[in-house]
PDB file of C-alpha atoms and ligand atoms in Angstrom:
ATOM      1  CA  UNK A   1      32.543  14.375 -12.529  1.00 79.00           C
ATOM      2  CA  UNK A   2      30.599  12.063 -10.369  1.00 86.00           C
ATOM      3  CA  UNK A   3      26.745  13.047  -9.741  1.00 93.00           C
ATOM      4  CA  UNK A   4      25.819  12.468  -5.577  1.00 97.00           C
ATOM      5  CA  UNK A   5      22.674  11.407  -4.445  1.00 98.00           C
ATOM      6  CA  UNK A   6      22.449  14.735  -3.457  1.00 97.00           C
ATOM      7  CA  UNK A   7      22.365  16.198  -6.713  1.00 97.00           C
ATOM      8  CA  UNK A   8      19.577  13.983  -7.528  1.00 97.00           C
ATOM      9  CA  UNK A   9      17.740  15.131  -4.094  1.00 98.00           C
ATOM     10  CA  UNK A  10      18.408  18.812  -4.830  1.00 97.00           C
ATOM     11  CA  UNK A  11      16.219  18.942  -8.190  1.00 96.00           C
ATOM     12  CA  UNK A  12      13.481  15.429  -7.219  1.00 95.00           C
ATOM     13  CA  UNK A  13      13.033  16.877  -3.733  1.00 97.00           C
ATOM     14  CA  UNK A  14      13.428  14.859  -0.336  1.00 97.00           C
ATOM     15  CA  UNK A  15      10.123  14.057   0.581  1.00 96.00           C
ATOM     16  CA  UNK A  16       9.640  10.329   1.031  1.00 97.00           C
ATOM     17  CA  UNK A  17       5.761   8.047   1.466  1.00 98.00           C
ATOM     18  CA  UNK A  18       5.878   6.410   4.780  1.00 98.00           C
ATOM     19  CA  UNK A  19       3.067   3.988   5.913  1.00 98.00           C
ATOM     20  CA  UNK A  20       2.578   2.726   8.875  1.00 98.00           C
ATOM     21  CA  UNK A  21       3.448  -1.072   9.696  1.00 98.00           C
ATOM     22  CA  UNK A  22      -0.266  -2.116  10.625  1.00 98.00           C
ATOM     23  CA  UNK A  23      -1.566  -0.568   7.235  1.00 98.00           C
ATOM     24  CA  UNK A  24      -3.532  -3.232   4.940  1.00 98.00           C
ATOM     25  CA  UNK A  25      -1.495  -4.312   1.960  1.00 98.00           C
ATOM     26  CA  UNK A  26      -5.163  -3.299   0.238  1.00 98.00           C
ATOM     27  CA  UNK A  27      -4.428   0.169   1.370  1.00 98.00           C
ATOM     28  CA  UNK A  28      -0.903   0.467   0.636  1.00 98.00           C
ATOM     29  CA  UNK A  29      -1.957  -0.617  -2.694  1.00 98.00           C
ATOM     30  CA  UNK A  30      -3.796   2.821  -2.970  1.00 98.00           C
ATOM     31  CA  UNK A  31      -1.256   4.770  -1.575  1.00 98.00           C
ATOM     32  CA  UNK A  32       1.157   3.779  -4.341  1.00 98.00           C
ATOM     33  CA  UNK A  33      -1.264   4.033  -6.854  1.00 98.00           C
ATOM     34  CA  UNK A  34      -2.335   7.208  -6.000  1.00 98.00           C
ATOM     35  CA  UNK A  35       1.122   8.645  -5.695  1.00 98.00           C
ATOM     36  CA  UNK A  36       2.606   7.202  -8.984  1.00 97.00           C
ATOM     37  CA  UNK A  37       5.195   5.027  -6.566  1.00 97.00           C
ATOM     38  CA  UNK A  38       6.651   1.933  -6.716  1.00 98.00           C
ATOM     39  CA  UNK A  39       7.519   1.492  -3.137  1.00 98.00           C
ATOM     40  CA  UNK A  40       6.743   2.812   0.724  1.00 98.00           C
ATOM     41  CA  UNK A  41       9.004   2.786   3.354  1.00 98.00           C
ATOM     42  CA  UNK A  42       7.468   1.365   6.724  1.00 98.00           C
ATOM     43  CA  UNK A  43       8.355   3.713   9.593  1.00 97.00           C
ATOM     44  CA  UNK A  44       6.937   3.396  13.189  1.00 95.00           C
ATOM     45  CA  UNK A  45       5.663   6.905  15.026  1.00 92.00           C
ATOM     46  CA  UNK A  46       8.594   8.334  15.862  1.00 90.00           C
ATOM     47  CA  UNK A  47       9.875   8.246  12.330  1.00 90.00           C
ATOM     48  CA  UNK A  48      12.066   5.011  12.357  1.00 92.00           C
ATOM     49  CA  UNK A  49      12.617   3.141   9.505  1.00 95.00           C
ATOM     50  CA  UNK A  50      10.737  -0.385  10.442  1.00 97.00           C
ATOM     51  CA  UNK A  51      10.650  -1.665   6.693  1.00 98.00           C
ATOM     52  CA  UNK A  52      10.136  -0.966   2.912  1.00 98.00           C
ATOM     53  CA  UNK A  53       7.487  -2.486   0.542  1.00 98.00           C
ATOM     54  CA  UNK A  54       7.097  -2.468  -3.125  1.00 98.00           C
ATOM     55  CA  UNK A  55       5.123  -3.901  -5.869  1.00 98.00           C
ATOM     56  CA  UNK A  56       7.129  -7.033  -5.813  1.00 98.00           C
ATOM     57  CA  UNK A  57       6.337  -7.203  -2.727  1.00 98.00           C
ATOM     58  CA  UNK A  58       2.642  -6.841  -3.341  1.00 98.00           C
ATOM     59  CA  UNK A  59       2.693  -9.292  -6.219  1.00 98.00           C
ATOM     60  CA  UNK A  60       4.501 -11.912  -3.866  1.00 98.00           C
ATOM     61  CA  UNK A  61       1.751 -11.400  -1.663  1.00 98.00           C
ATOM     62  CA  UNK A  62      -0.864 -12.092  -3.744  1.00 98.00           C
ATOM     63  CA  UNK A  63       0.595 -14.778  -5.759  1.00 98.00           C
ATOM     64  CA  UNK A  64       1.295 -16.649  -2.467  1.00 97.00           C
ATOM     65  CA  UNK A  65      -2.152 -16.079  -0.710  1.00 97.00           C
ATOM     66  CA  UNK A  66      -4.957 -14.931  -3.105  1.00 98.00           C
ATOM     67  CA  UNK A  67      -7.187 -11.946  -2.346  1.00 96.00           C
ATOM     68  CA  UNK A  68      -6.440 -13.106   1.351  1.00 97.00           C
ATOM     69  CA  UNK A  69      -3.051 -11.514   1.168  1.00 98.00           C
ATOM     70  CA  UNK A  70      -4.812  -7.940   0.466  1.00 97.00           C
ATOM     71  CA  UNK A  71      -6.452  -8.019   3.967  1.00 97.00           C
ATOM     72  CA  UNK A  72      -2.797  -8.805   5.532  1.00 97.00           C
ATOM     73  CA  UNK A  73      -0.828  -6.575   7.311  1.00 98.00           C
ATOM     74  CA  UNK A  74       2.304  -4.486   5.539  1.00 98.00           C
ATOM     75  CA  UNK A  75       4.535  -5.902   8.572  1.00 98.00           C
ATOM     76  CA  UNK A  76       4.133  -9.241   7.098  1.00 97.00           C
ATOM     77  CA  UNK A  77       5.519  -9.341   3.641  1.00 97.00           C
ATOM     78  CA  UNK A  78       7.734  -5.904   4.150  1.00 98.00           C
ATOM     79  CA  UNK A  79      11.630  -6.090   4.023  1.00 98.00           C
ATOM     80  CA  UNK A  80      12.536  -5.574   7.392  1.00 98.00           C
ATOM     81  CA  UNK A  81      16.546  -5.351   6.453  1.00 98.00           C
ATOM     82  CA  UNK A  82      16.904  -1.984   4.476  1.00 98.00           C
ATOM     83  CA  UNK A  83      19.854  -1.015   2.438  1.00 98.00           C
ATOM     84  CA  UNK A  84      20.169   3.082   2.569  1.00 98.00           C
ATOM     85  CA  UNK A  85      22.721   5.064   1.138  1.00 98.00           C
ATOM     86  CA  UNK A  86      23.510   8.806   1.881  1.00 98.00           C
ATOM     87  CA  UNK A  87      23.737  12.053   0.147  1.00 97.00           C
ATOM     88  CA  UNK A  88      27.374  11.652  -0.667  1.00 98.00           C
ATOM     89  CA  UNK A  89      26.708   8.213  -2.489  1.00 98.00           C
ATOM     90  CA  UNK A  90      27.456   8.382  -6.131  1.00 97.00           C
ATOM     91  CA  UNK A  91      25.538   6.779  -9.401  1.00 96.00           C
ATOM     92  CA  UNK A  92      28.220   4.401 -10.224  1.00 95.00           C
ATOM     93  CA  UNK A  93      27.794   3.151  -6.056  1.00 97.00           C
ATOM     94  CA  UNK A  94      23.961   3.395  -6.601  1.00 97.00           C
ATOM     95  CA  UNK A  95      23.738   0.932 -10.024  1.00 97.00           C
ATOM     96  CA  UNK A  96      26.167  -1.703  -8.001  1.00 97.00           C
ATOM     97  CA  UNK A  97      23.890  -1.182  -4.558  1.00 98.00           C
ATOM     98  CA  UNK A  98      20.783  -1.949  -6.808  1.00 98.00           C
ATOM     99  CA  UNK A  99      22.288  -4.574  -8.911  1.00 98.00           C
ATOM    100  CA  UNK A 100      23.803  -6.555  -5.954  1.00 98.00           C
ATOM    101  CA  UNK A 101      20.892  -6.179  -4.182  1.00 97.00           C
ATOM    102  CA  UNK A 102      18.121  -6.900  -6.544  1.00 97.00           C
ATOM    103  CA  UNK A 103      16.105  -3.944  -6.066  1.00 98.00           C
ATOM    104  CA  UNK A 104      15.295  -0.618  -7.706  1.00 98.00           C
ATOM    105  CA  UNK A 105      14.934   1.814  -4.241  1.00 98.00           C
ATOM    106  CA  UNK A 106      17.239   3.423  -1.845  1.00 98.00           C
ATOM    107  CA  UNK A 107      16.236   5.244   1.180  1.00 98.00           C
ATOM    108  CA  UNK A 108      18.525   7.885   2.022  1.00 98.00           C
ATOM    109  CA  UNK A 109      19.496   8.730   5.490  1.00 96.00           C
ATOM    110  CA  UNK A 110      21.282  11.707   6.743  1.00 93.00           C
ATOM    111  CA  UNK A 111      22.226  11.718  10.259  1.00 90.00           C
ATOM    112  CA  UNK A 112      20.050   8.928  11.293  1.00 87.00           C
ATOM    113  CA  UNK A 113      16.851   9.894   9.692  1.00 92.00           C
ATOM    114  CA  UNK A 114      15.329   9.623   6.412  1.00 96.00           C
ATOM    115  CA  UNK A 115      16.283  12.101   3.865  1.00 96.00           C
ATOM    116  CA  UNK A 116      14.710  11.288   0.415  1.00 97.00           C
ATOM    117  CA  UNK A 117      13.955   8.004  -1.922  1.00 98.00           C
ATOM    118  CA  UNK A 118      16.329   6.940  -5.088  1.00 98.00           C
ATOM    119  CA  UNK A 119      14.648   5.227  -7.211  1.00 97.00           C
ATOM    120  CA  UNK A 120      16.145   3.490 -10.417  1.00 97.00           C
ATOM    121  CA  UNK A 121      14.238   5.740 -12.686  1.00 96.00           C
ATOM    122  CA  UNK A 122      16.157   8.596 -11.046  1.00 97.00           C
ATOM    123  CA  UNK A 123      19.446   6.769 -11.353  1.00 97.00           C
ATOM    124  CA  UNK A 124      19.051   6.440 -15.028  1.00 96.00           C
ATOM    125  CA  UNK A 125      18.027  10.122 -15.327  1.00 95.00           C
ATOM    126  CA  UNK A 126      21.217  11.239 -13.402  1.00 94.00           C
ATOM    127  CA  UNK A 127      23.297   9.046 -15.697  1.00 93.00           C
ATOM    128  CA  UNK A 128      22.032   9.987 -18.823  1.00 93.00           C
ATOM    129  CA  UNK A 129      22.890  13.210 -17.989  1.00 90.00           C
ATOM    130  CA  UNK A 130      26.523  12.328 -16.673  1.00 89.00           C
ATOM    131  CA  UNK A 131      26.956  10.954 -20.150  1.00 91.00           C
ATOM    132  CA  UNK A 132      25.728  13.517 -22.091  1.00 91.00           C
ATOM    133  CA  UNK A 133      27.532  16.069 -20.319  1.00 89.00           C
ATOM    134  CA  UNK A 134      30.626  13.776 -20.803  1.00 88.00           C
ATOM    135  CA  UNK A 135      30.165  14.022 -24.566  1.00 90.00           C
ATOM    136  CA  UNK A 136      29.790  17.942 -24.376  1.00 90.00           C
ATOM    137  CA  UNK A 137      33.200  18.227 -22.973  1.00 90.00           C
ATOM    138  CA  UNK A 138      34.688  15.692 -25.997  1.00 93.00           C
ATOM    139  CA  UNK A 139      32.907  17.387 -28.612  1.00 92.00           C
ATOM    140  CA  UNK A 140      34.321  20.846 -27.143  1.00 92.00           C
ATOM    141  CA  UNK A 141      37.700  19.192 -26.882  1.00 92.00           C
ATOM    142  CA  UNK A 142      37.855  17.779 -30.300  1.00 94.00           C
ATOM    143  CA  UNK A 143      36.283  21.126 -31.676  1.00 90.00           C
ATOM    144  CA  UNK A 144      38.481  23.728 -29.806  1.00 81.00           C
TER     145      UNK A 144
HETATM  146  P1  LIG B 201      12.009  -3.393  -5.853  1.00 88.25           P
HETATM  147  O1  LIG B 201      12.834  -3.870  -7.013  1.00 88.25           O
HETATM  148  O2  LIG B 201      12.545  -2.114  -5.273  1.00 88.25           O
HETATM  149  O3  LIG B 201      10.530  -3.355  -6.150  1.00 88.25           O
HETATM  150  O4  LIG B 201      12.205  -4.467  -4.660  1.00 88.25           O
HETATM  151  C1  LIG B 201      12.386  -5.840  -4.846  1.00 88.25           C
HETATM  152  C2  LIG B 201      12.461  -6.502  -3.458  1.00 88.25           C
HETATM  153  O5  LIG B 201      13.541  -5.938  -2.698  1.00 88.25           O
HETATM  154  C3  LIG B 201      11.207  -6.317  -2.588  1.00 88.25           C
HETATM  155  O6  LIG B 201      11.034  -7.467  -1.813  1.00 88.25           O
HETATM  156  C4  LIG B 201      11.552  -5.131  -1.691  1.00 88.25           C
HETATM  157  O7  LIG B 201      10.909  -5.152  -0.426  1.00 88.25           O
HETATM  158  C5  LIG B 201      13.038  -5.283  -1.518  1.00 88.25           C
HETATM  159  N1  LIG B 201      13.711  -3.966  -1.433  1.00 88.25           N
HETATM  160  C6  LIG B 201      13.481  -2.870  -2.193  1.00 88.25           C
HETATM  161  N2  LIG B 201      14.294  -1.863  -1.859  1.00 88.25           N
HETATM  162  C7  LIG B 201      15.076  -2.341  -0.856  1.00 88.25           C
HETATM  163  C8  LIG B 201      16.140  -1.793  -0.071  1.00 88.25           C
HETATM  164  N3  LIG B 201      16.593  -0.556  -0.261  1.00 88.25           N
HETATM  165  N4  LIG B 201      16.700  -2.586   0.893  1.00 88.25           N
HETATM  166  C9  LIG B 201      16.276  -3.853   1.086  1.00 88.25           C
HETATM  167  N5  LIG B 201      15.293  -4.433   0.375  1.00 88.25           N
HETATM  168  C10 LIG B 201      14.698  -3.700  -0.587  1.00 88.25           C
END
């Protein structure tokens, strides 16, 4: 049995750290710092998704410009193209998303608005346990 992104939602919760696109990349340094993160997703005021920014993206930053790049605003080294997925998404669509793509997060959306974060981490969780619930059921079949 496939595990869904909402699955994964259901037990990590749906809450998601948004910054806002004139945020210093100083500052969004703290905010993922202080929230154990590896990424923010940019959203304007009325909740849109403008953007999403992560450590690479910080390091890219920096390595380009120095300790200039710190005082620089999020909307200039964000991703402004951002691949979502949805609740019904499974693990197996979530390793090829990330693969293909080159990245480790996935904003969910769920009739047009954000609905939770998957991170790799989490994808690895879910599939660890989709495997060892996969050997349960050959042990029992072997057994019984
Ligand atoms: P990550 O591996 O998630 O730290 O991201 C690596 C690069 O891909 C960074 O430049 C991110 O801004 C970008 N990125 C991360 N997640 C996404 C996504 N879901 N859609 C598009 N770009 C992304």
């Amino acid at each position: 049995m496939p595990i869904f992104v909402k699955e994964i939602l259901d037990i990590k919760g749906r809450e998601v750290v948004t910054v806002d696109p004139g945020m210093s990349i100083a500052d969004a340094a703290v905010t993922l710092y202080e929230h154990r993160i590896g990424a923010v997703v940019v959203t304007d005021h009325m909740g849109a998704v403008l953007g999403i920014f992560t450590e690479r993206d910080l390091v890219r930053a920096v390595a380009a410009k120095g300790s200039a790049a710190l005082e620089t605003r999020v909307s200039d080294v964000m991703t402004k193209s951002v691949t979502r997925c949805s609740e019904e998404t499974t693990t197996d669509d979530l390793m090829e998303i990330m693969t293909g793509g080159r990245f480790r997060h996935l904003p969910v959306e769920a009739n047009g608005r954000l609905a939770g974060i998957i991170s790799i981490g989490d994808v690895v969780k879910a599939r660890i346990s989709e495997i060892e619930t996969e050997a349960e059921h050959i042990k029992a079949y072997i057994a019984g």
